[in-house]
């Protein structure tokens, strides 16, 4: 999973160079360059070009919102397809460990492995809709 840019520490009324912004949010300068090409505003009248703190924060927040994909109870987010997908053949493995359950299946489009955690409370509902193979794992101390 890629590192998530840090929002804390960005001061709205400060301006940052690309290098300062990169260090502040924990991404590379190249990533900041990509963001400015994707619409993160730069103060062009300055040299070096500066990025306003509030613009930086808004850009990261908007990016996060755009990335969120809603998946239904019996849907999985497929990293390869970058979309919510149903499991192939409506089949999934379920690993229960303590009070946590993890569903694992194959994407019905690309056949990549998809998985997601679910609450035990919702397991009966999932079980009624998918062909689940349930495996209980003994918690080790
Ligand atoms: Zn897929």
Short mmCIF file of N, CA, C and O and ligand atoms in Angstrom, two decimals:
data_model
loop_
_atom_site.label_atom_id
_atom_site.label_comp_id
_atom_site.label_asym_id
_atom_site.label_seq_id
_atom_site.Cartn_x
_atom_site.Cartn_y
_atom_site.Cartn_z
N UNK A 1 0.86 -1.20 0.00
CA UNK A 1 0.00 0.00 0.00
C UNK A 1 0.89 1.24 0.00
O UNK A 1 1.83 1.31 0.77
N UNK A 2 0.60 2.20 -0.87
CA UNK A 2 1.45 3.40 -0.91
C UNK A 2 1.31 4.21 0.37
O UNK A 2 0.28 4.16 1.03
N UNK A 3 2.38 4.92 0.68
CA UNK A 3 2.34 5.76 1.86
C UNK A 3 1.29 6.85 1.65
O UNK A 3 1.13 7.37 0.56
N UNK A 4 0.63 7.21 2.71
CA UNK A 4 -0.36 8.27 2.61
C UNK A 4 0.29 9.60 2.98
O UNK A 4 1.03 9.69 3.94
N UNK A 5 0.00 10.62 2.16
CA UNK A 5 0.55 11.94 2.43
C UNK A 5 0.01 12.46 3.77
O UNK A 5 -1.15 12.23 4.10
N UNK A 6 0.88 13.09 4.54
CA UNK A 6 0.48 13.62 5.85
C UNK A 6 -0.16 14.99 5.68
O UNK A 6 0.38 15.86 5.01
N UNK A 7 -1.30 15.17 6.35
CA UNK A 7 -1.97 16.47 6.32
C UNK A 7 -1.56 17.33 7.49
O UNK A 7 -1.53 18.56 7.40
N UNK A 8 -1.21 16.67 8.60
CA UNK A 8 -0.89 17.44 9.80
C UNK A 8 0.38 18.22 9.56
O UNK A 8 1.29 17.75 8.90
N UNK A 9 0.43 19.41 10.05
CA UNK A 9 1.64 20.20 9.90
C UNK A 9 1.58 21.18 8.74
O UNK A 9 2.40 22.07 8.64
N UNK A 10 0.60 21.01 7.84
CA UNK A 10 0.47 21.97 6.74
C UNK A 10 -0.20 23.23 7.30
O UNK A 10 -1.27 23.16 7.88
N UNK A 11 0.50 24.36 7.14
CA UNK A 11 -0.07 25.62 7.62
C UNK A 11 -0.74 26.32 6.44
O UNK A 11 -0.10 26.62 5.44
N UNK A 12 -2.06 26.58 6.60
CA UNK A 12 -2.85 27.13 5.50
C UNK A 12 -2.27 28.41 4.92
O UNK A 12 -2.32 28.63 3.71
N UNK A 13 -1.77 29.27 5.77
CA UNK A 13 -1.36 30.59 5.28
C UNK A 13 0.12 30.68 4.98
O UNK A 13 0.65 31.75 4.75
N UNK A 14 0.79 29.53 4.97
CA UNK A 14 2.20 29.54 4.60
C UNK A 14 2.35 29.11 3.14
O UNK A 14 1.49 28.44 2.59
N UNK A 15 3.46 29.50 2.54
CA UNK A 15 3.75 29.03 1.19
C UNK A 15 4.98 28.14 1.27
O UNK A 15 5.88 28.39 2.07
N UNK A 16 4.99 27.13 0.45
CA UNK A 16 6.07 26.16 0.48
C UNK A 16 6.70 26.00 -0.91
O UNK A 16 5.98 26.06 -1.92
N UNK A 17 7.99 25.76 -0.94
CA UNK A 17 8.60 25.33 -2.21
C UNK A 17 8.22 23.87 -2.40
O UNK A 17 7.74 23.22 -1.47
N UNK A 18 8.46 23.36 -3.61
CA UNK A 18 8.14 21.95 -3.87
C UNK A 18 8.90 21.04 -2.89
O UNK A 18 8.35 20.08 -2.38
N UNK A 19 10.16 21.38 -2.65
CA UNK A 19 10.98 20.55 -1.75
C UNK A 19 10.45 20.60 -0.32
O UNK A 19 10.36 19.57 0.35
N UNK A 20 10.05 21.80 0.13
CA UNK A 20 9.50 21.92 1.48
C UNK A 20 8.18 21.16 1.59
O UNK A 20 7.93 20.46 2.58
N UNK A 21 7.33 21.30 0.58
CA UNK A 21 6.03 20.62 0.59
C UNK A 21 6.23 19.11 0.61
O UNK A 21 5.56 18.39 1.36
N UNK A 22 7.19 18.63 -0.19
CA UNK A 22 7.46 17.20 -0.26
C UNK A 22 7.89 16.66 1.10
O UNK A 22 7.40 15.64 1.58
N UNK A 23 8.81 17.38 1.75
CA UNK A 23 9.32 16.94 3.06
C UNK A 23 8.20 16.99 4.10
O UNK A 23 8.08 16.10 4.94
N UNK A 24 7.37 18.01 4.01
CA UNK A 24 6.31 18.21 5.00
C UNK A 24 5.27 17.08 4.95
O UNK A 24 4.87 16.56 5.99
N UNK A 25 4.81 16.72 3.75
CA UNK A 25 3.75 15.71 3.68
C UNK A 25 4.30 14.30 3.49
O UNK A 25 3.54 13.34 3.52
N UNK A 26 5.63 14.18 3.29
CA UNK A 26 6.22 12.85 3.23
C UNK A 26 6.10 12.18 1.87
O UNK A 26 5.90 10.97 1.80
N UNK A 27 6.18 12.95 0.80
CA UNK A 27 6.20 12.35 -0.55
C UNK A 27 7.44 12.88 -1.27
O UNK A 27 8.15 13.76 -0.74
N UNK A 28 7.71 12.38 -2.46
CA UNK A 28 8.90 12.84 -3.19
C UNK A 28 8.59 14.16 -3.90
O UNK A 28 7.43 14.51 -4.12
N UNK A 29 9.66 14.86 -4.27
CA UNK A 29 9.49 16.11 -5.01
C UNK A 29 8.81 15.82 -6.35
O UNK A 29 7.98 16.59 -6.83
N UNK A 30 9.15 14.67 -6.92
CA UNK A 30 8.52 14.27 -8.18
C UNK A 30 6.99 14.17 -8.04
O UNK A 30 6.25 14.57 -8.93
N UNK A 31 6.56 13.61 -6.88
CA UNK A 31 5.12 13.50 -6.64
C UNK A 31 4.48 14.89 -6.58
O UNK A 31 3.41 15.11 -7.16
N UNK A 32 5.15 15.82 -5.90
CA UNK A 32 4.62 17.18 -5.85
C UNK A 32 4.52 17.75 -7.28
O UNK A 32 3.53 18.39 -7.64
N UNK A 33 5.52 17.45 -8.11
CA UNK A 33 5.50 17.88 -9.50
C UNK A 33 4.29 17.30 -10.24
O UNK A 33 3.62 18.00 -11.00
N UNK A 34 4.01 16.01 -9.98
CA UNK A 34 2.83 15.39 -10.60
C UNK A 34 1.55 16.09 -10.15
O UNK A 34 0.65 16.31 -10.95
N UNK A 35 1.51 16.41 -8.86
CA UNK A 35 0.31 17.07 -8.33
C UNK A 35 0.09 18.43 -8.99
O UNK A 35 -1.02 18.81 -9.28
N UNK A 36 1.19 19.17 -9.22
CA UNK A 36 1.01 20.50 -9.84
C UNK A 36 0.53 20.33 -11.28
O UNK A 36 -0.26 21.14 -11.76
N UNK A 37 0.97 19.25 -11.95
CA UNK A 37 0.44 19.01 -13.29
C UNK A 37 -1.02 18.57 -13.24
O UNK A 37 -1.78 18.82 -14.16
N UNK A 38 -1.41 17.92 -12.14
CA UNK A 38 -2.80 17.47 -11.97
C UNK A 38 -3.71 18.56 -11.43
O UNK A 38 -4.86 18.30 -11.11
N UNK A 39 -3.20 19.75 -11.26
CA UNK A 39 -4.08 20.85 -10.86
C UNK A 39 -3.77 21.50 -9.53
O UNK A 39 -4.47 22.43 -9.13
N UNK A 40 -2.75 21.03 -8.81
CA UNK A 40 -2.37 21.73 -7.58
C UNK A 40 -1.79 23.09 -7.98
O UNK A 40 -0.81 23.13 -8.72
N UNK A 41 -2.42 24.18 -7.55
CA UNK A 41 -1.98 25.50 -8.02
C UNK A 41 -0.60 25.89 -7.48
O UNK A 41 -0.27 25.61 -6.34
N UNK A 42 0.16 26.53 -8.37
CA UNK A 42 1.47 27.07 -8.00
C UNK A 42 1.38 28.58 -8.11
O UNK A 42 0.69 29.10 -8.99
N UNK A 43 2.08 29.27 -7.22
CA UNK A 43 2.16 30.72 -7.36
C UNK A 43 3.28 31.00 -8.36
O UNK A 43 4.46 30.99 -8.01
N UNK A 44 2.89 31.22 -9.62
CA UNK A 44 3.87 31.31 -10.70
C UNK A 44 4.70 32.58 -10.66
O UNK A 44 5.78 32.64 -11.22
N UNK A 45 4.17 33.59 -10.00
CA UNK A 45 4.87 34.88 -10.01
C UNK A 45 6.13 34.83 -9.15
O UNK A 45 6.95 35.74 -9.20
N UNK A 46 6.28 33.79 -8.39
CA UNK A 46 7.43 33.71 -7.48
C UNK A 46 8.48 32.77 -8.06
O UNK A 46 8.17 31.89 -8.85
N UNK A 47 9.72 32.99 -7.66
CA UNK A 47 10.75 32.01 -8.01
C UNK A 47 11.55 31.68 -6.77
O UNK A 47 12.09 32.58 -6.16
N UNK A 48 11.69 30.44 -6.36
CA UNK A 48 11.04 29.28 -7.00
C UNK A 48 9.52 29.34 -6.81
O UNK A 48 9.06 29.99 -5.89
N UNK A 49 8.77 28.63 -7.69
CA UNK A 49 7.31 28.65 -7.56
C UNK A 49 6.89 28.11 -6.20
O UNK A 49 7.47 27.13 -5.72
N UNK A 50 5.94 28.74 -5.59
CA UNK A 50 5.49 28.34 -4.25
C UNK A 50 4.10 27.74 -4.29
O UNK A 50 3.30 28.03 -5.19
N UNK A 51 3.84 26.90 -3.30
CA UNK A 51 2.54 26.26 -3.15
C UNK A 51 1.93 26.76 -1.86
O UNK A 51 2.59 26.74 -0.81
N UNK A 52 0.71 27.23 -1.92
CA UNK A 52 0.03 27.68 -0.70
C UNK A 52 -0.37 26.46 0.13
O UNK A 52 -0.84 25.46 -0.40
N UNK A 53 -0.25 26.60 1.44
CA UNK A 53 -0.59 25.50 2.35
C UNK A 53 -2.02 25.03 2.18
O UNK A 53 -2.27 23.82 2.15
N UNK A 54 -2.97 25.98 2.05
CA UNK A 54 -4.37 25.54 1.95
C UNK A 54 -4.62 24.82 0.63
O UNK A 54 -5.39 23.86 0.57
N UNK A 55 -3.93 25.25 -0.46
CA UNK A 55 -4.07 24.54 -1.73
C UNK A 55 -3.55 23.11 -1.61
O UNK A 55 -4.15 22.17 -2.12
N UNK A 56 -2.41 22.99 -0.93
CA UNK A 56 -1.78 21.68 -0.75
C UNK A 56 -2.73 20.75 0.02
O UNK A 56 -2.98 19.61 -0.38
N UNK A 57 -3.28 21.26 1.11
CA UNK A 57 -4.19 20.47 1.93
C UNK A 57 -5.43 20.07 1.12
O UNK A 57 -5.85 18.92 1.13
N UNK A 58 -6.01 21.04 0.40
CA UNK A 58 -7.21 20.74 -0.39
C UNK A 58 -6.93 19.69 -1.47
O UNK A 58 -7.77 18.83 -1.73
N UNK A 59 -5.76 19.78 -2.06
CA UNK A 59 -5.41 18.83 -3.12
C UNK A 59 -5.34 17.40 -2.56
O UNK A 59 -5.89 16.47 -3.15
N UNK A 60 -4.66 17.27 -1.43
CA UNK A 60 -4.52 15.93 -0.83
C UNK A 60 -5.88 15.39 -0.40
O UNK A 60 -6.21 14.23 -0.64
N UNK A 61 -6.70 16.25 0.20
CA UNK A 61 -8.03 15.82 0.66
C UNK A 61 -8.89 15.38 -0.52
O UNK A 61 -9.54 14.34 -0.47
N UNK A 62 -8.87 16.19 -1.60
CA UNK A 62 -9.68 15.86 -2.78
C UNK A 62 -9.21 14.54 -3.39
O UNK A 62 -10.02 13.73 -3.82
N UNK A 63 -7.90 14.33 -3.39
CA UNK A 63 -7.35 13.10 -3.93
C UNK A 63 -7.85 11.89 -3.15
O UNK A 63 -8.21 10.88 -3.71
N UNK A 64 -7.86 12.03 -1.82
CA UNK A 64 -8.32 10.92 -0.98
C UNK A 64 -9.78 10.61 -1.24
O UNK A 64 -10.16 9.46 -1.33
N UNK A 65 -10.60 11.66 -1.36
CA UNK A 65 -12.03 11.45 -1.60
C UNK A 65 -12.24 10.74 -2.94
O UNK A 65 -13.05 9.84 -3.04
N UNK A 66 -11.48 11.16 -3.94
CA UNK A 66 -11.63 10.58 -5.28
C UNK A 66 -11.21 9.13 -5.33
O UNK A 66 -11.67 8.38 -6.17
N UNK A 67 -10.34 8.75 -4.39
CA UNK A 67 -9.82 7.40 -4.41
C UNK A 67 -10.75 6.40 -3.74
O UNK A 67 -10.66 5.22 -3.95
N UNK A 68 -11.62 6.93 -2.86
CA UNK A 68 -12.50 6.03 -2.12
C UNK A 68 -13.47 5.36 -3.07
O UNK A 68 -14.11 6.00 -3.88
N UNK A 69 -13.58 4.06 -2.97
CA UNK A 69 -14.52 3.33 -3.80
C UNK A 69 -15.47 2.60 -2.85
O UNK A 69 -15.03 1.90 -1.96
N UNK A 70 -16.75 2.83 -3.05
CA UNK A 70 -17.73 2.14 -2.22
C UNK A 70 -17.91 0.73 -2.75
O UNK A 70 -18.12 0.53 -3.94
N UNK A 71 -17.81 -0.24 -1.86
CA UNK A 71 -18.08 -1.60 -2.27
C UNK A 71 -19.24 -2.13 -1.44
O UNK A 71 -19.37 -1.81 -0.26
N UNK A 72 -20.07 -2.92 -2.08
CA UNK A 72 -21.19 -3.53 -1.37
C UNK A 72 -20.67 -4.62 -0.45
O UNK A 72 -19.49 -4.94 -0.47
N UNK A 73 -21.57 -5.18 0.35
CA UNK A 73 -21.17 -6.19 1.32
C UNK A 73 -20.45 -7.37 0.66
O UNK A 73 -19.47 -7.86 1.20
N UNK A 74 -20.95 -7.79 -0.48
CA UNK A 74 -20.34 -8.95 -1.14
C UNK A 74 -19.48 -8.55 -2.32
O UNK A 74 -19.25 -9.32 -3.24
N UNK A 75 -18.99 -7.33 -2.29
CA UNK A 75 -18.08 -6.85 -3.32
C UNK A 75 -16.71 -6.61 -2.71
O UNK A 75 -16.59 -6.33 -1.52
N UNK A 76 -15.70 -6.68 -3.55
CA UNK A 76 -14.33 -6.47 -3.10
C UNK A 76 -13.71 -5.37 -3.93
O UNK A 76 -14.03 -5.22 -5.11
N UNK A 77 -12.78 -4.64 -3.33
CA UNK A 77 -12.03 -3.68 -4.12
C UNK A 77 -10.87 -4.42 -4.76
O UNK A 77 -10.04 -5.00 -4.06
N UNK A 78 -10.80 -4.41 -6.08
CA UNK A 78 -9.71 -5.09 -6.78
C UNK A 78 -8.61 -4.08 -7.08
O UNK A 78 -8.84 -3.07 -7.73
N UNK A 79 -7.41 -4.36 -6.56
CA UNK A 79 -6.29 -3.44 -6.77
C UNK A 79 -5.88 -3.38 -8.24
O UNK A 79 -5.44 -2.35 -8.72
N UNK A 80 -6.00 -4.50 -8.95
CA UNK A 80 -5.62 -4.52 -10.35
C UNK A 80 -6.60 -3.73 -11.21
O UNK A 80 -6.21 -2.95 -12.05
N UNK A 81 -7.89 -3.99 -10.99
CA UNK A 81 -8.93 -3.30 -11.79
C UNK A 81 -9.17 -1.88 -11.28
O UNK A 81 -9.72 -1.05 -11.98
N UNK A 82 -8.78 -1.62 -10.04
CA UNK A 82 -9.07 -0.36 -9.37
C UNK A 82 -10.58 -0.08 -9.32
O UNK A 82 -11.04 1.02 -9.54
N UNK A 83 -11.33 -1.15 -9.10
CA UNK A 83 -12.79 -1.03 -9.03
C UNK A 83 -13.35 -2.04 -8.06
O UNK A 83 -12.68 -3.01 -7.73
N UNK A 84 -14.58 -1.80 -7.62
CA UNK A 84 -15.28 -2.79 -6.82
C UNK A 84 -15.70 -3.93 -7.73
O UNK A 84 -16.23 -3.69 -8.80
N UNK A 85 -15.42 -5.15 -7.31
CA UNK A 85 -15.74 -6.31 -8.15
C UNK A 85 -16.43 -7.39 -7.33
O UNK A 85 -16.17 -7.53 -6.14
N UNK A 86 -17.24 -8.19 -8.02
CA UNK A 86 -17.84 -9.35 -7.37
C UNK A 86 -16.82 -10.47 -7.39
O UNK A 86 -15.95 -10.51 -8.26
N UNK A 87 -16.89 -11.38 -6.43
CA UNK A 87 -15.96 -12.51 -6.43
C UNK A 87 -16.30 -13.50 -7.55
O UNK A 87 -17.48 -13.71 -7.84
N UNK A 88 -15.27 -14.08 -8.16
CA UNK A 88 -15.48 -15.05 -9.23
C UNK A 88 -16.29 -16.22 -8.69
O UNK A 88 -16.06 -16.70 -7.59
N UNK A 89 -17.27 -16.66 -9.46
CA UNK A 89 -18.12 -17.81 -9.13
C UNK A 89 -18.84 -17.65 -7.80
O UNK A 89 -19.29 -18.63 -7.21
N UNK A 90 -18.95 -16.40 -7.32
CA UNK A 90 -19.60 -16.13 -6.04
C UNK A 90 -19.02 -16.96 -4.91
O UNK A 90 -19.74 -17.40 -4.02
N UNK A 91 -17.71 -17.19 -4.99
CA UNK A 91 -17.04 -18.00 -3.98
C UNK A 91 -16.01 -17.16 -3.24
O UNK A 91 -15.37 -16.30 -3.84
N UNK A 92 -15.86 -17.43 -1.96
CA UNK A 92 -14.82 -16.74 -1.19
C UNK A 92 -14.36 -17.63 -0.05
O UNK A 92 -15.11 -18.49 0.42
N UNK A 93 -13.12 -17.42 0.37
CA UNK A 93 -12.62 -18.07 1.57
C UNK A 93 -12.78 -17.08 2.70
O UNK A 93 -12.63 -15.88 2.51
N UNK A 94 -13.06 -17.61 3.87
CA UNK A 94 -13.20 -16.74 5.02
C UNK A 94 -12.32 -17.26 6.12
O UNK A 94 -12.43 -18.41 6.52
N UNK A 95 -11.41 -16.43 6.58
CA UNK A 95 -10.52 -16.83 7.66
C UNK A 95 -10.96 -16.09 8.91
O UNK A 95 -11.02 -14.86 8.93
N UNK A 96 -11.29 -16.85 9.93
CA UNK A 96 -11.72 -16.22 11.18
C UNK A 96 -10.62 -16.38 12.20
O UNK A 96 -10.15 -17.48 12.47
N UNK A 97 -10.18 -15.27 12.74
CA UNK A 97 -9.11 -15.28 13.72
C UNK A 97 -9.58 -14.42 14.90
O UNK A 97 -9.74 -13.22 14.74
N UNK A 98 -9.82 -15.07 16.02
CA UNK A 98 -10.35 -14.34 17.17
C UNK A 98 -11.70 -13.73 16.80
O UNK A 98 -12.58 -14.45 16.34
N UNK A 99 -11.83 -12.43 16.93
CA UNK A 99 -13.11 -11.80 16.59
C UNK A 99 -13.04 -11.07 15.25
O UNK A 99 -13.83 -10.20 14.95
N UNK A 100 -12.02 -11.44 14.44
CA UNK A 100 -11.88 -10.80 13.13
C UNK A 100 -12.08 -11.82 12.03
O UNK A 100 -11.71 -12.98 12.17
N UNK A 101 -12.67 -11.37 10.95
CA UNK A 101 -12.85 -12.25 9.80
C UNK A 101 -12.31 -11.57 8.56
O UNK A 101 -12.47 -10.37 8.38
N UNK A 102 -11.64 -12.35 7.72
CA UNK A 102 -11.09 -11.83 6.47
C UNK A 102 -11.62 -12.65 5.33
O UNK A 102 -11.55 -13.88 5.36
N UNK A 103 -12.20 -11.98 4.35
CA UNK A 103 -12.69 -12.67 3.16
C UNK A 103 -11.63 -12.59 2.07
O UNK A 103 -11.00 -11.55 1.89
N UNK A 104 -11.46 -13.67 1.37
CA UNK A 104 -10.52 -13.69 0.27
C UNK A 104 -11.18 -14.37 -0.92
O UNK A 104 -11.86 -15.39 -0.75
N UNK A 105 -11.01 -13.77 -2.09
CA UNK A 105 -11.66 -14.32 -3.27
C UNK A 105 -10.84 -13.95 -4.51
O UNK A 105 -9.80 -13.33 -4.40
N UNK A 106 -11.34 -14.33 -5.66
CA UNK A 106 -10.72 -13.94 -6.92
C UNK A 106 -11.64 -12.95 -7.61
O UNK A 106 -12.86 -13.12 -7.63
N UNK A 107 -11.05 -11.92 -8.18
CA UNK A 107 -11.80 -10.92 -8.92
C UNK A 107 -12.50 -11.60 -10.10
O UNK A 107 -11.89 -12.41 -10.79
N UNK A 108 -13.77 -11.28 -10.32
CA UNK A 108 -14.51 -11.95 -11.40
C UNK A 108 -14.11 -11.42 -12.78
O UNK A 108 -14.53 -11.96 -13.79
N UNK A 109 -13.28 -10.39 -12.83
CA UNK A 109 -12.86 -9.86 -14.12
C UNK A 109 -11.42 -10.25 -14.43
O UNK A 109 -11.14 -10.88 -15.45
N UNK A 110 -10.49 -9.91 -13.52
CA UNK A 110 -9.07 -10.16 -13.83
C UNK A 110 -8.52 -11.39 -13.10
O UNK A 110 -7.40 -11.79 -13.34
N UNK A 111 -9.32 -11.97 -12.22
CA UNK A 111 -8.91 -13.14 -11.42
C UNK A 111 -7.74 -12.86 -10.48
O UNK A 111 -7.07 -13.79 -10.05
N UNK A 112 -7.50 -11.62 -10.20
CA UNK A 112 -6.51 -11.27 -9.17
C UNK A 112 -7.11 -11.57 -7.80
O UNK A 112 -8.33 -11.71 -7.66
N UNK A 113 -6.25 -11.71 -6.80
CA UNK A 113 -6.74 -11.99 -5.46
C UNK A 113 -7.28 -10.71 -4.84
O UNK A 113 -6.64 -9.66 -4.89
N UNK A 114 -8.47 -10.79 -4.29
CA UNK A 114 -9.07 -9.65 -3.61
C UNK A 114 -9.41 -10.09 -2.19
O UNK A 114 -9.73 -11.25 -1.95
N UNK A 115 -9.28 -9.19 -1.24
CA UNK A 115 -9.67 -9.55 0.11
C UNK A 115 -10.16 -8.33 0.86
O UNK A 115 -9.92 -7.20 0.46
N UNK A 116 -10.91 -8.58 1.90
CA UNK A 116 -11.34 -7.49 2.76
C UNK A 116 -11.77 -8.04 4.11
O UNK A 116 -12.23 -9.17 4.22
N UNK A 117 -11.59 -7.22 5.14
CA UNK A 117 -12.04 -7.64 6.46
C UNK A 117 -13.55 -7.43 6.57
O UNK A 117 -14.08 -6.50 5.97
N UNK A 118 -14.21 -8.29 7.29
CA UNK A 118 -15.63 -8.03 7.57
C UNK A 118 -15.88 -8.32 9.05
O UNK A 118 -15.10 -9.02 9.69
N UNK A 119 -16.97 -7.79 9.56
CA UNK A 119 -17.27 -8.05 10.96
C UNK A 119 -17.98 -9.40 11.06
O UNK A 119 -18.69 -9.81 10.14
N UNK A 120 -17.76 -10.07 12.17
CA UNK A 120 -18.38 -11.38 12.36
C UNK A 120 -19.90 -11.27 12.33
O UNK A 120 -20.59 -12.19 11.89
N UNK A 121 -20.42 -10.12 12.75
CA UNK A 121 -21.87 -9.93 12.79
C UNK A 121 -22.48 -10.02 11.39
O UNK A 121 -23.63 -10.41 11.23
N UNK A 122 -21.71 -9.65 10.38
CA UNK A 122 -22.25 -9.64 9.03
C UNK A 122 -21.99 -10.95 8.29
O UNK A 122 -22.43 -11.13 7.16
N UNK A 123 -21.29 -11.83 8.93
CA UNK A 123 -20.93 -13.09 8.28
C UNK A 123 -22.14 -13.90 7.81
O UNK A 123 -22.15 -14.39 6.68
N UNK A 124 -23.18 -14.02 8.64
CA UNK A 124 -24.33 -14.81 8.18
C UNK A 124 -24.95 -14.27 6.89
O UNK A 124 -25.33 -15.04 6.01
N UNK A 125 -24.99 -12.95 6.78
CA UNK A 125 -25.56 -12.34 5.58
C UNK A 125 -24.68 -12.63 4.36
O UNK A 125 -25.18 -12.95 3.28
N UNK A 126 -23.38 -12.51 4.55
CA UNK A 126 -22.45 -12.80 3.45
C UNK A 126 -22.59 -14.27 3.05
O UNK A 126 -22.62 -14.62 1.88
N UNK A 127 -22.71 -15.11 4.07
CA UNK A 127 -22.79 -16.55 3.85
C UNK A 127 -24.02 -16.93 3.05
O UNK A 127 -24.01 -17.90 2.29
N UNK A 128 -25.10 -16.15 3.22
CA UNK A 128 -26.32 -16.46 2.50
C UNK A 128 -26.21 -16.04 1.03
O UNK A 128 -26.99 -16.48 0.19
N UNK A 129 -25.24 -15.20 0.71
CA UNK A 129 -25.13 -14.71 -0.66
C UNK A 129 -23.91 -15.27 -1.41
O UNK A 129 -23.89 -15.26 -2.64
N UNK A 130 -22.90 -15.69 -0.65
CA UNK A 130 -21.71 -16.23 -1.30
C UNK A 130 -21.45 -17.65 -0.81
O UNK A 130 -21.86 -18.02 0.28
N UNK A 131 -20.75 -18.41 -1.64
CA UNK A 131 -20.34 -19.74 -1.25
C UNK A 131 -19.03 -19.61 -0.46
O UNK A 131 -17.97 -19.42 -1.04
N UNK A 132 -19.14 -19.66 0.86
CA UNK A 132 -17.98 -19.41 1.71
C UNK A 132 -17.33 -20.70 2.19
O UNK A 132 -18.01 -21.63 2.58
N UNK A 133 -16.02 -20.70 2.16
CA UNK A 133 -15.26 -21.76 2.81
C UNK A 133 -14.65 -21.14 4.06
O UNK A 133 -13.81 -20.26 3.97
N UNK A 134 -15.14 -21.56 5.21
CA UNK A 134 -14.72 -20.91 6.45
C UNK A 134 -13.61 -21.68 7.14
O UNK A 134 -13.68 -22.91 7.27
N UNK A 135 -12.59 -20.96 7.51
CA UNK A 135 -11.46 -21.56 8.21
C UNK A 135 -11.24 -20.78 9.50
O UNK A 135 -11.15 -19.56 9.47
N UNK A 136 -11.21 -21.50 10.60
CA UNK A 136 -10.94 -20.83 11.87
C UNK A 136 -9.48 -21.00 12.23
O UNK A 136 -8.95 -22.09 12.17
N UNK A 137 -8.87 -19.92 12.58
CA UNK A 137 -7.46 -19.96 12.96
C UNK A 137 -7.39 -19.75 14.46
O UNK A 137 -7.95 -18.79 14.99
N UNK A 138 -6.74 -20.68 15.14
CA UNK A 138 -6.59 -20.53 16.59
C UNK A 138 -5.64 -19.38 16.87
O UNK A 138 -4.57 -19.29 16.28
N UNK A 139 -6.07 -18.53 17.75
CA UNK A 139 -5.20 -17.41 18.12
C UNK A 139 -4.00 -17.95 18.89
O UNK A 139 -4.15 -18.78 19.78
N UNK A 140 -2.83 -17.52 18.53
CA UNK A 140 -1.63 -17.94 19.25
C UNK A 140 -1.18 -16.80 20.15
O UNK A 140 -1.31 -15.64 19.80
N UNK A 141 -0.69 -17.18 21.30
CA UNK A 141 -0.30 -16.13 22.24
C UNK A 141 1.16 -15.74 22.07
O UNK A 141 1.96 -16.49 21.59
ZN1 LIG B 1 -9.78 -7.31 -10.96
#
